[in-house]
Amino acid sequence: MAEQGESILSLIDSGDWSSALFTTFTLSLTYLESHVLPHLRKRGCQRLTVLSDVAGYRDSLMEQRARSIGRDYSVVPVHVQGGIFHPKVVHLRAREGDEDLLLVGSGNLTYPGHGGNVEVLEALVPSRHAVAFQQAADFFDLLVATSRISMADPAAAAEAATRL
């Protein structure tokens, strides 16, 4: 469980990660590149994938200072037929061992969502929260398999489902 006042960035700084997967409705590529990505790189993370609602992704492309998309990280737009893609989940895969970190909250991948707004955040580890990890695995499995959800590259979601 996240302690009061802990942020996603401080939780990233708490371990060494091989990869990260974020889901979000809206995102700020500038925030991602200037705040989140440096913290991940400092902790050894070599691969970052963001699954974003297609409208949130489209809006993020208006940011002129975002320069690393497609090179330093991947953003996969998610289209939900008749709805929106709204989950806010972060899966940080441990570089060694199996003590991954699963963050479930209400904040989008934006500066307000990660610090400016009042948001909810739970930090979960498999040794204490096995049921939540199974539920997250089921979520990512369904995300890949559901016919009303489409994304260009479901590989990161499928990999997360297997790992979780």
PDB file of C-alpha atoms in Angstrom:
ATOM      1  CA  MET A   1       0.000   0.000   0.000  1.00  0.00           C
ATOM      2  CA  ALA A   2       1.293   3.457  -0.839  1.00  0.00           C
ATOM      3  CA  GLU A   3       2.098   5.585   2.183  1.00  0.00           C
ATOM      4  CA  GLN A   4       0.388   8.951   2.473  1.00  0.00           C
ATOM      5  CA  GLY A   5       2.263  11.464   0.345  1.00  0.00           C
ATOM      6  CA  GLU A   6       4.066   8.850  -1.776  1.00  0.00           C
ATOM      7  CA  SER A   7       4.055   9.619  -5.457  1.00  0.00           C
ATOM      8  CA  ILE A   8       4.445   7.439  -8.497  1.00  0.00           C
ATOM      9  CA  LEU A   9       7.902   8.964  -9.012  1.00  0.00           C
ATOM     10  CA  SER A  10       9.020   8.086  -5.466  1.00  0.00           C
ATOM     11  CA  LEU A  11       7.709   4.555  -5.933  1.00  0.00           C
ATOM     12  CA  ILE A  12       9.631   4.259  -9.209  1.00  0.00           C
ATOM     13  CA  ASP A  13      12.732   5.321  -7.284  1.00  0.00           C
ATOM     14  CA  SER A  14      12.164   2.519  -4.754  1.00  0.00           C
ATOM     15  CA  GLY A  15      13.364  -0.337  -6.982  1.00  0.00           C
ATOM     16  CA  ASP A  16      15.260  -1.453 -10.045  1.00  0.00           C
ATOM     17  CA  TRP A  17      13.026  -2.114 -13.058  1.00  0.00           C
ATOM     18  CA  SER A  18      13.591  -3.815 -16.390  1.00  0.00           C
ATOM     19  CA  SER A  19      10.381  -2.511 -17.978  1.00  0.00           C
ATOM     20  CA  ALA A  20       7.334  -0.381 -17.257  1.00  0.00           C
ATOM     21  CA  LEU A  21       3.786  -0.402 -18.588  1.00  0.00           C
ATOM     22  CA  PHE A  22       1.414   2.520 -17.941  1.00  0.00           C
ATOM     23  CA  THR A  23      -2.266   2.732 -18.837  1.00  0.00           C
ATOM     24  CA  THR A  24      -4.021   6.088 -18.986  1.00  0.00           C
ATOM     25  CA  PHE A  25      -6.933   7.982 -20.459  1.00  0.00           C
ATOM     26  CA  THR A  26      -5.055  11.227 -21.129  1.00  0.00           C
ATOM     27  CA  LEU A  27      -1.326  11.741 -21.180  1.00  0.00           C
ATOM     28  CA  SER A  28       1.222  14.474 -21.419  1.00  0.00           C
ATOM     29  CA  LEU A  29       4.228  13.421 -23.458  1.00  0.00           C
ATOM     30  CA  THR A  30       6.157  16.418 -22.138  1.00  0.00           C
ATOM     31  CA  TYR A  31       5.514  15.328 -18.535  1.00  0.00           C
ATOM     32  CA  LEU A  32       6.374  11.739 -19.419  1.00  0.00           C
ATOM     33  CA  GLU A  33       9.665  12.702 -21.061  1.00  0.00           C
ATOM     34  CA  SER A  34      10.772  15.328 -18.536  1.00  0.00           C
ATOM     35  CA  HIS A  35       9.718  13.601 -15.290  1.00  0.00           C
ATOM     36  CA  VAL A  36       8.771   9.923 -15.559  1.00  0.00           C
ATOM     37  CA  LEU A  37      11.279   8.700 -18.153  1.00  0.00           C
ATOM     38  CA  PRO A  38      14.375  10.056 -16.326  1.00  0.00           C
ATOM     39  CA  HIS A  39      13.286   8.328 -13.085  1.00  0.00           C
ATOM     40  CA  LEU A  40      12.759   5.054 -14.937  1.00  0.00           C
ATOM     41  CA  ARG A  41      16.105   5.280 -16.718  1.00  0.00           C
ATOM     42  CA  LYS A  42      17.876   6.048 -13.421  1.00  0.00           C
ATOM     43  CA  ARG A  43      16.431   2.788 -12.042  1.00  0.00           C
ATOM     44  CA  GLY A  44      17.635   0.751 -15.039  1.00  0.00           C
ATOM     45  CA  CYS A  45      14.357   0.553 -16.971  1.00  0.00           C
ATOM     46  CA  GLN A  46      15.100  -0.101 -20.628  1.00  0.00           C
ATOM     47  CA  ARG A  47      11.563  -0.385 -21.993  1.00  0.00           C
ATOM     48  CA  LEU A  48       8.544   1.826 -21.391  1.00  0.00           C
ATOM     49  CA  THR A  49       5.155   1.297 -23.021  1.00  0.00           C
ATOM     50  CA  VAL A  50       2.092   3.481 -22.512  1.00  0.00           C
ATOM     51  CA  LEU A  51      -1.394   2.273 -23.417  1.00  0.00           C
ATOM     52  CA  SER A  52      -3.572   5.351 -23.898  1.00  0.00           C
ATOM     53  CA  ASP A  53      -7.101   6.025 -25.006  1.00  0.00           C
ATOM     54  CA  VAL A  54      -7.030   6.913 -28.691  1.00  0.00           C
ATOM     55  CA  ALA A  55      -8.428  10.423 -28.030  1.00  0.00           C
ATOM     56  CA  GLY A  56      -5.907  11.063 -25.250  1.00  0.00           C
ATOM     57  CA  TYR A  57      -3.116   9.889 -27.528  1.00  0.00           C
ATOM     58  CA  ARG A  58      -4.276  12.135 -30.360  1.00  0.00           C
ATOM     59  CA  ASP A  59      -4.415  15.144 -28.017  1.00  0.00           C
ATOM     60  CA  SER A  60      -0.915  14.420 -26.679  1.00  0.00           C
ATOM     61  CA  LEU A  61       0.605  14.725 -30.142  1.00  0.00           C
ATOM     62  CA  MET A  62      -0.072  18.480 -30.020  1.00  0.00           C
ATOM     63  CA  GLU A  63       2.746  18.919 -27.491  1.00  0.00           C
ATOM     64  CA  GLN A  64       5.687  20.421 -29.312  1.00  0.00           C
ATOM     65  CA  ARG A  65       8.370  19.630 -26.735  1.00  0.00           C
ATOM     66  CA  ALA A  66       7.844  15.857 -26.847  1.00  0.00           C
ATOM     67  CA  ARG A  67      10.674  14.454 -28.938  1.00  0.00           C
ATOM     68  CA  SER A  68      11.362  10.893 -27.818  1.00  0.00           C
ATOM     69  CA  ILE A  69       8.163   9.027 -28.671  1.00  0.00           C
ATOM     70  CA  GLY A  70       8.961   5.957 -30.749  1.00  0.00           C
ATOM     71  CA  ARG A  71      12.658   6.086 -29.824  1.00  0.00           C
ATOM     72  CA  ASP A  72      12.855   6.049 -26.025  1.00  0.00           C
ATOM     73  CA  TYR A  73       9.366   4.696 -25.338  1.00  0.00           C
ATOM     74  CA  SER A  74       6.245   3.465 -27.122  1.00  0.00           C
ATOM     75  CA  VAL A  75       2.700   4.750 -26.940  1.00  0.00           C
ATOM     76  CA  VAL A  76      -0.022   2.376 -28.104  1.00  0.00           C
ATOM     77  CA  PRO A  77      -3.417   3.990 -28.743  1.00  0.00           C
ATOM     78  CA  VAL A  78      -6.325   1.895 -27.472  1.00  0.00           C
ATOM     79  CA  HIS A  79      -9.719   2.191 -29.147  1.00  0.00           C
ATOM     80  CA  VAL A  80     -12.782   0.975 -27.272  1.00  0.00           C
ATOM     81  CA  GLN A  81     -15.785   0.574 -29.544  1.00  0.00           C
ATOM     82  CA  GLY A  82     -18.638   2.562 -27.990  1.00  0.00           C
ATOM     83  CA  GLY A  83     -16.556   3.758 -25.026  1.00  0.00           C
ATOM     84  CA  ILE A  84     -13.249   5.025 -23.738  1.00  0.00           C
ATOM     85  CA  PHE A  85     -10.090   3.449 -22.316  1.00  0.00           C
ATOM     86  CA  HIS A  86      -9.928   4.790 -18.762  1.00  0.00           C
ATOM     87  CA  PRO A  87      -7.751   2.571 -16.476  1.00  0.00           C
ATOM     88  CA  LYS A  88      -4.777   3.981 -14.590  1.00  0.00           C
ATOM     89  CA  VAL A  89      -2.453   1.071 -13.876  1.00  0.00           C
ATOM     90  CA  VAL A  90       1.341   0.936 -13.750  1.00  0.00           C
ATOM     91  CA  HIS A  91       3.249  -2.349 -13.869  1.00  0.00           C
ATOM     92  CA  LEU A  92       6.930  -2.068 -12.977  1.00  0.00           C
ATOM     93  CA  ARG A  93       8.753  -5.305 -13.731  1.00  0.00           C
ATOM     94  CA  ALA A  94      11.600  -6.059 -11.342  1.00  0.00           C
ATOM     95  CA  ARG A  95      14.997  -6.257 -13.003  1.00  0.00           C
ATOM     96  CA  GLU A  96      15.882  -9.237 -10.793  1.00  0.00           C
ATOM     97  CA  GLY A  97      13.567 -11.610  -8.971  1.00  0.00           C
ATOM     98  CA  ASP A  98       9.820 -11.398  -8.980  1.00  0.00           C
ATOM     99  CA  GLU A  99       9.010  -8.461  -6.679  1.00  0.00           C
ATOM    100  CA  ASP A 100       7.246  -6.427  -9.331  1.00  0.00           C
ATOM    101  CA  LEU A 101       5.273  -3.366  -8.348  1.00  0.00           C
ATOM    102  CA  LEU A 102       1.675  -2.801  -9.401  1.00  0.00           C
ATOM    103  CA  LEU A 103       0.287   0.702  -8.982  1.00  0.00           C
ATOM    104  CA  VAL A 104      -3.454   1.235  -9.295  1.00  0.00           C
ATOM    105  CA  GLY A 105      -4.831   4.734  -9.017  1.00  0.00           C
ATOM    106  CA  SER A 106      -7.021   7.453 -10.389  1.00  0.00           C
ATOM    107  CA  GLY A 107      -4.425   9.802 -11.879  1.00  0.00           C
ATOM    108  CA  ASN A 108      -3.758  10.125 -15.583  1.00  0.00           C
ATOM    109  CA  LEU A 109      -0.205  10.187 -16.914  1.00  0.00           C
ATOM    110  CA  THR A 110       0.004  13.985 -16.634  1.00  0.00           C
ATOM    111  CA  TYR A 111       1.545  16.408 -14.182  1.00  0.00           C
ATOM    112  CA  PRO A 112      -1.823  17.101 -12.475  1.00  0.00           C
ATOM    113  CA  GLY A 113      -2.604  13.372 -12.374  1.00  0.00           C
ATOM    114  CA  HIS A 114       0.735  12.548 -10.757  1.00  0.00           C
ATOM    115  CA  GLY A 115       0.947  15.374  -8.277  1.00  0.00           C
ATOM    116  CA  GLY A 116      -1.220  18.410  -8.850  1.00  0.00           C
ATOM    117  CA  ASN A 117      -4.632  16.833  -8.259  1.00  0.00           C
ATOM    118  CA  VAL A 118      -5.947  14.913  -5.290  1.00  0.00           C
ATOM    119  CA  GLU A 119      -5.794  11.325  -6.534  1.00  0.00           C
ATOM    120  CA  VAL A 120      -5.902   7.760  -5.172  1.00  0.00           C
ATOM    121  CA  LEU A 121      -2.907   5.422  -5.444  1.00  0.00           C
ATOM    122  CA  GLU A 122      -2.354   1.876  -4.214  1.00  0.00           C
ATOM    123  CA  ALA A 123       1.059   0.234  -4.429  1.00  0.00           C
ATOM    124  CA  LEU A 124       0.907  -3.566  -4.495  1.00  0.00           C
ATOM    125  CA  VAL A 125       3.541  -6.316  -4.413  1.00  0.00           C
ATOM    126  CA  PRO A 126       2.915  -9.970  -5.331  1.00  0.00           C
ATOM    127  CA  SER A 127       4.065 -11.399  -1.998  1.00  0.00           C
ATOM    128  CA  ARG A 128       1.273  -9.541  -0.170  1.00  0.00           C
ATOM    129  CA  HIS A 129      -1.306  -8.929  -2.891  1.00  0.00           C
ATOM    130  CA  ALA A 130      -1.475 -12.090  -4.999  1.00  0.00           C
ATOM    131  CA  VAL A 131      -5.210 -11.725  -5.691  1.00  0.00           C
ATOM    132  CA  ALA A 132      -4.751  -8.185  -7.051  1.00  0.00           C
ATOM    133  CA  PHE A 133      -1.913  -9.391  -9.295  1.00  0.00           C
ATOM    134  CA  GLN A 134      -4.170 -12.169 -10.628  1.00  0.00           C
ATOM    135  CA  GLN A 135      -6.946  -9.642 -11.249  1.00  0.00           C
ATOM    136  CA  ALA A 136      -4.501  -7.387 -13.119  1.00  0.00           C
ATOM    137  CA  ALA A 137      -3.352 -10.365 -15.206  1.00  0.00           C
ATOM    138  CA  ASP A 138      -6.989 -11.130 -16.033  1.00  0.00           C
ATOM    139  CA  PHE A 139      -7.559  -7.478 -16.973  1.00  0.00           C
ATOM    140  CA  PHE A 140      -4.632  -7.457 -19.411  1.00  0.00           C
ATOM    141  CA  ASP A 141      -5.698 -10.846 -20.851  1.00  0.00           C
ATOM    142  CA  LEU A 142      -9.196  -9.473 -21.489  1.00  0.00           C
ATOM    143  CA  LEU A 143      -7.765  -6.283 -22.938  1.00  0.00           C
ATOM    144  CA  VAL A 144      -5.963  -8.325 -25.584  1.00  0.00           C
ATOM    145  CA  ALA A 145      -8.814 -10.776 -26.241  1.00  0.00           C
ATOM    146  CA  THR A 146     -11.920  -8.552 -26.224  1.00  0.00           C
ATOM    147  CA  SER A 147     -13.228  -7.880 -29.728  1.00  0.00           C
ATOM    148  CA  ARG A 148     -14.536  -4.364 -28.967  1.00  0.00           C
ATOM    149  CA  ILE A 149     -11.043  -3.232 -27.944  1.00  0.00           C
ATOM    150  CA  SER A 150      -8.412  -2.681 -30.593  1.00  0.00           C
ATOM    151  CA  MET A 151      -4.787  -1.621 -30.385  1.00  0.00           C
ATOM    152  CA  ALA A 152      -2.046  -1.700 -32.979  1.00  0.00           C
ATOM    153  CA  ASP A 153       0.403  -3.636 -30.813  1.00  0.00           C
ATOM    154  CA  PRO A 154      -1.006  -5.700 -27.934  1.00  0.00           C
ATOM    155  CA  ALA A 155       2.376  -7.287 -27.113  1.00  0.00           C
ATOM    156  CA  ALA A 156       3.069  -5.245 -23.965  1.00  0.00           C
ATOM    157  CA  ALA A 157      -0.386  -6.002 -22.540  1.00  0.00           C
ATOM    158  CA  ALA A 158       0.007  -9.713 -23.318  1.00  0.00           C
ATOM    159  CA  GLU A 159       3.463  -9.753 -21.725  1.00  0.00           C
ATOM    160  CA  ALA A 160       2.128  -8.018 -18.606  1.00  0.00           C
ATOM    161  CA  ALA A 161      -0.695 -10.575 -18.336  1.00  0.00           C
ATOM    162  CA  THR A 162       1.813 -13.422 -18.476  1.00  0.00           C
ATOM    163  CA  ARG A 163       4.200 -11.852 -15.959  1.00  0.00           C
ATOM    164  CA  LEU A 164       1.509 -10.808 -13.492  1.00  0.00           C
TER     165      LEU A 164
END
